[in-house]
mmCIF file of C-alpha atoms in Angstrom:
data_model
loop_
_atom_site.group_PDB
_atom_site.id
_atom_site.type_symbol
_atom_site.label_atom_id
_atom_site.label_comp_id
_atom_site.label_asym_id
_atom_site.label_seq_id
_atom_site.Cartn_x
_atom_site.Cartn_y
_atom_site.Cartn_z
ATOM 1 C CA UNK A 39 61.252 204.077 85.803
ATOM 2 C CA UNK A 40 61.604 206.018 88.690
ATOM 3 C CA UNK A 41 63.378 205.557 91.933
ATOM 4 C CA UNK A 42 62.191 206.568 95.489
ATOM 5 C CA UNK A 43 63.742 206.480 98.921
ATOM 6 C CA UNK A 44 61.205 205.043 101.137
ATOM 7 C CA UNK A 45 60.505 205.960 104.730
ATOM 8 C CA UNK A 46 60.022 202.917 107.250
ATOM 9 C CA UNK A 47 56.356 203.183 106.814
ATOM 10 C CA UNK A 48 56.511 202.670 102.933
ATOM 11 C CA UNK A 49 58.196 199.761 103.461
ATOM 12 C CA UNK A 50 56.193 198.135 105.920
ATOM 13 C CA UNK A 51 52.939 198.703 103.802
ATOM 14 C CA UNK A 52 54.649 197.617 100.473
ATOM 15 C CA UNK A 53 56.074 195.037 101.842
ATOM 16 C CA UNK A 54 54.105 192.400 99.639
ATOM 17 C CA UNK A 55 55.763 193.811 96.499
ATOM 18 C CA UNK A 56 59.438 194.338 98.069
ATOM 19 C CA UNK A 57 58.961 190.449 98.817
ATOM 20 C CA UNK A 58 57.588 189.777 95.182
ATOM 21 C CA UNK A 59 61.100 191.310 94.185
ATOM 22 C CA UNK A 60 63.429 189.216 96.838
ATOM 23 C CA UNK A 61 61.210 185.506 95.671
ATOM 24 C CA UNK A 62 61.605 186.444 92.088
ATOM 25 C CA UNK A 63 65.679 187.341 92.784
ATOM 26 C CA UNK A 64 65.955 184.174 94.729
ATOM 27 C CA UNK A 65 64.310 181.990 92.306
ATOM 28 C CA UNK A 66 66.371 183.413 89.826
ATOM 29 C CA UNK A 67 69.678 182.350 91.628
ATOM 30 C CA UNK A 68 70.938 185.441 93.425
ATOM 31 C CA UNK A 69 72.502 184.591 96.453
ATOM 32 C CA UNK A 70 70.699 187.561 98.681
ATOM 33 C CA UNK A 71 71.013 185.367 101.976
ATOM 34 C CA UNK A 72 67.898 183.001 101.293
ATOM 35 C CA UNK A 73 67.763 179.567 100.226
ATOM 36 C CA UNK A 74 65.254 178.484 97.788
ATOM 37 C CA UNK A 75 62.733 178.254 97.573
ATOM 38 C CA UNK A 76 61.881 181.268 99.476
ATOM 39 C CA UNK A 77 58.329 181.550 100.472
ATOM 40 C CA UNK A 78 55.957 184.846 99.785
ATOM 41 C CA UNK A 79 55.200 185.049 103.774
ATOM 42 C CA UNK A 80 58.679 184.757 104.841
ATOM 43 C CA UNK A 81 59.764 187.306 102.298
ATOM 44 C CA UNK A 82 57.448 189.388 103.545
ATOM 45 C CA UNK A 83 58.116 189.410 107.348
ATOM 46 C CA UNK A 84 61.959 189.833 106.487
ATOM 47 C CA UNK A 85 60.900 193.190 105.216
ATOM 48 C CA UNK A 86 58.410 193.352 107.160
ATOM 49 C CA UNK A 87 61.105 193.493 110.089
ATOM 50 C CA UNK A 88 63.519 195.971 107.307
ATOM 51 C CA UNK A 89 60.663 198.206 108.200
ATOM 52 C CA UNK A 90 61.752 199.098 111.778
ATOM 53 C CA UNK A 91 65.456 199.102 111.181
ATOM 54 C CA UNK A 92 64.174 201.781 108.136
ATOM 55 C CA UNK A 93 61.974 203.826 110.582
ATOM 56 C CA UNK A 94 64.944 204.345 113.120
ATOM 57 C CA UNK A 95 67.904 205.373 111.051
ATOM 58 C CA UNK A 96 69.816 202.339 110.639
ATOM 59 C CA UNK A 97 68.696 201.432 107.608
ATOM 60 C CA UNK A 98 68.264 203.442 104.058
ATOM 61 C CA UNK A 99 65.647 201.787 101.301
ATOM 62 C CA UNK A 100 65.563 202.738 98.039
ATOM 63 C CA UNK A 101 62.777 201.323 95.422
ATOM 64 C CA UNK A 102 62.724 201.056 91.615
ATOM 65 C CA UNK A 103 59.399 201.870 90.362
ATOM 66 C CA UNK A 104 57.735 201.136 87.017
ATOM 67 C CA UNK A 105 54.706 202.785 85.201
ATOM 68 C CA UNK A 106 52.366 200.821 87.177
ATOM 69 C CA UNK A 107 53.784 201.490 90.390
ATOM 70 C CA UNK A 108 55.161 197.735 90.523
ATOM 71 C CA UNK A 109 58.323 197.531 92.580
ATOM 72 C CA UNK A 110 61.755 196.633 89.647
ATOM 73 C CA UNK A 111 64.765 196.991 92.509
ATOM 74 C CA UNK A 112 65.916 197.715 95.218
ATOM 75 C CA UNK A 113 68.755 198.969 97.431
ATOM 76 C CA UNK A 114 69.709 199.893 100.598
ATOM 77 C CA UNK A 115 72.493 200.947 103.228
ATOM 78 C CA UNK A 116 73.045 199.906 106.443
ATOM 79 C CA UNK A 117 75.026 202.393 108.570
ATOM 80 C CA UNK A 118 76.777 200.829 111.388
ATOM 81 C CA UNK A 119 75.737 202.257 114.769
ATOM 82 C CA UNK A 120 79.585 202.310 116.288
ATOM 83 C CA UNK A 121 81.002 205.450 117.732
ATOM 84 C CA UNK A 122 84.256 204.882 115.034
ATOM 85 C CA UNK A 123 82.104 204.147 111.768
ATOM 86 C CA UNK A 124 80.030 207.296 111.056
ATOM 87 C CA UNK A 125 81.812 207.517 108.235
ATOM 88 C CA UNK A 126 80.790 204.545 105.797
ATOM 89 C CA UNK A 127 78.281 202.360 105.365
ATOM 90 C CA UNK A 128 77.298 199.328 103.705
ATOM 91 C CA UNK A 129 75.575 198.612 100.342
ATOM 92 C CA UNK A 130 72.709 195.868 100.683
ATOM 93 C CA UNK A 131 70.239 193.791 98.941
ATOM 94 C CA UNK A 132 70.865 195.839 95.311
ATOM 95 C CA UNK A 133 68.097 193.545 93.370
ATOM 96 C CA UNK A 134 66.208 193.964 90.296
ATOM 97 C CA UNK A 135 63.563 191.901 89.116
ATOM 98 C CA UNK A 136 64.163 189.542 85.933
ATOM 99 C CA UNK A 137 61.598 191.516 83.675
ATOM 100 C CA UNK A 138 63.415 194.301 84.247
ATOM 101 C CA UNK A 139 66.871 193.712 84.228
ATOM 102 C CA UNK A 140 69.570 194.764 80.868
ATOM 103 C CA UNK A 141 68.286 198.182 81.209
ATOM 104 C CA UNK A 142 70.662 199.948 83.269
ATOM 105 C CA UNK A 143 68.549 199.734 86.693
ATOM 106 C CA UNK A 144 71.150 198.026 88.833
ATOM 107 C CA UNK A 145 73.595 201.100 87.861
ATOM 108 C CA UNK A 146 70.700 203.630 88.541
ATOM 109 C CA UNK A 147 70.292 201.972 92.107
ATOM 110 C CA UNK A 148 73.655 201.864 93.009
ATOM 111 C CA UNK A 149 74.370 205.823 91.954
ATOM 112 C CA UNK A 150 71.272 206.615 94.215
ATOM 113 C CA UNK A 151 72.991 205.262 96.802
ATOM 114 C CA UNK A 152 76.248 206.428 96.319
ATOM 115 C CA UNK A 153 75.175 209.567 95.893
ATOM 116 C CA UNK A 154 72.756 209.292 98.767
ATOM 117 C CA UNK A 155 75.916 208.250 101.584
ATOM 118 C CA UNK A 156 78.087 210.893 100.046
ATOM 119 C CA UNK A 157 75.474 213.823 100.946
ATOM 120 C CA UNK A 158 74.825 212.320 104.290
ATOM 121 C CA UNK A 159 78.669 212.684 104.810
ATOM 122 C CA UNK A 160 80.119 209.202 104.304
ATOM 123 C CA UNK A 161 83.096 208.427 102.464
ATOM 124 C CA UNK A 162 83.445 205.008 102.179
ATOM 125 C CA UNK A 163 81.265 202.101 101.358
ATOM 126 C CA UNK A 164 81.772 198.571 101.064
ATOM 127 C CA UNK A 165 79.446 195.129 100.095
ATOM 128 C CA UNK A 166 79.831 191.511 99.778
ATOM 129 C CA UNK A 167 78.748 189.629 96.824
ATOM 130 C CA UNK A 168 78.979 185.996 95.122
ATOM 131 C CA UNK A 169 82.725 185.760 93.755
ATOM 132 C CA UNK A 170 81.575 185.097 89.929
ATOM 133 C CA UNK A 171 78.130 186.388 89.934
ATOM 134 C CA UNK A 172 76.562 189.041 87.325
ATOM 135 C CA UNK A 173 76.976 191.655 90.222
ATOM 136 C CA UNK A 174 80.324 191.545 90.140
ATOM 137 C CA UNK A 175 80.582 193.189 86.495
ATOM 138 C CA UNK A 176 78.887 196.147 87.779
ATOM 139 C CA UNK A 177 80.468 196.738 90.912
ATOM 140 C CA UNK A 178 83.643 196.658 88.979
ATOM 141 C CA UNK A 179 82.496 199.377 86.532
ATOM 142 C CA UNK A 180 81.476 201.255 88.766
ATOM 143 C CA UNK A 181 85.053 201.876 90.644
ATOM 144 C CA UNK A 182 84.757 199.495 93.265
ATOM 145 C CA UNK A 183 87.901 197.655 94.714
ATOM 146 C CA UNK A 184 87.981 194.125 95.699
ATOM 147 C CA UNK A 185 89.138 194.284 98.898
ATOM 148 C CA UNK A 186 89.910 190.472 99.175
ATOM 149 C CA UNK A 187 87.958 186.722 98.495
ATOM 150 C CA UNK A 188 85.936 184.773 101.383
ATOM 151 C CA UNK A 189 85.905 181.057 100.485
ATOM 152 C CA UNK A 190 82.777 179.006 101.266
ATOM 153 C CA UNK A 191 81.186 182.535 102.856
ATOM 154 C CA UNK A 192 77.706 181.889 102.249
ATOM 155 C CA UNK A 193 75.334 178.887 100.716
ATOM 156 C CA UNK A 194 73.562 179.699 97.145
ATOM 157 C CA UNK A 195 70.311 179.144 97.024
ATOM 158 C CA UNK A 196 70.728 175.924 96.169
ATOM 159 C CA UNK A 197 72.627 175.429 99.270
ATOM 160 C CA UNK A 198 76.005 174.858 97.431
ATOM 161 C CA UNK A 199 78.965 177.217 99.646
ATOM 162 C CA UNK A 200 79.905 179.574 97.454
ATOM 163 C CA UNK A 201 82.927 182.083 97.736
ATOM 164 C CA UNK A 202 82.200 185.921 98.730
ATOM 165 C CA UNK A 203 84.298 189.021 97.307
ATOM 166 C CA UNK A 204 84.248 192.034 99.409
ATOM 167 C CA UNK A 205 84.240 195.230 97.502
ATOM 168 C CA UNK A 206 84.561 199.233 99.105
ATOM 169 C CA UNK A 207 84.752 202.162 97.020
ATOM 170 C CA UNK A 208 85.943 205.849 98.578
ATOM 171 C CA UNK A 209 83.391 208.431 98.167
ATOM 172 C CA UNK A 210 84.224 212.292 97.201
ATOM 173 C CA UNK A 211 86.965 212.150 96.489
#
């Protein structure tokens, strides 16, 4: 398993695997901001679209690779584009497919991109995620803080409002 930060051109042109990754999460229950069932072609214009926001700064990809080259995860940070928030950014879309998940790649893809935002000078990150949700075990391992609950934030996929918890964690220090 390796893991690769992608420019905005790798992400355009593998688009048709990064969406095989966000159906597969979706059907799976992850609430990733798409209701189910989420369909191949609109998973692949909404990275399609990640592409641009990749190729201009704003946005950081990271993929999980296996031995055939078949995209396991994902990651990414957005960095806010406000004169006062250079320094943090946010953690999105951390996803790893079903076959590949109990094996430590969720941790790998979140140290990448810790460890990515601290060299490129941020100290402080923070992410939303379904209060109650598998994520939440590993954010919480991994020194992040619950910064506070969100009721009825977002709709599952199955459309059922679910609470958020917002999470930040200090980098270096």
């Amino acid at each position: 398993m390796r893991v690769e930060h992608w420019t905005g051109a790798q992400v355009h042109d593998r688009a048709d695997d990064l969406a095989a990754l966000l159906t597969d999460t979706v059907a799976a229950g992850a609430s990733v901001g798409f209701l189910a069932p989420l369909g191949h072609a609109e998973a692949v214009a909404w990275w399609r679209e990640r592409a641009a926001a990749t190729a201009a700064g704003r946005l950081a990809v990271w993929a999980a690779l296996d031995a055939a080259d078949r995209v396991t995860g994902t990651v990414g940070l957005v960095f806010p584009d406000k004169p006062n928030s250079g320094h943090r950014a946010e953690l999105v879309k951390l996803m790893v497919h079903r076959s590949a998940r109990g094996r430590g790649l969720g941790r790998l893809l979140l140290t990448t991109a810790e460890q990515a935002a601290a060299a490129a000078g941020r100290t402080l990150l923070h992410l939303d995620t379904e209060t109650g949700s598998p994520a939440e075990r590993l954010y919480r391992s991994a020194g992040w803080t619950v910064a506070g609950t969100i009721p009825d934030y977002a709709a599952s996929p199955a459309g059922e409002l679910r609470p958020t918890t917002l999470y930040y964690k200090r980098l270096g220090g």
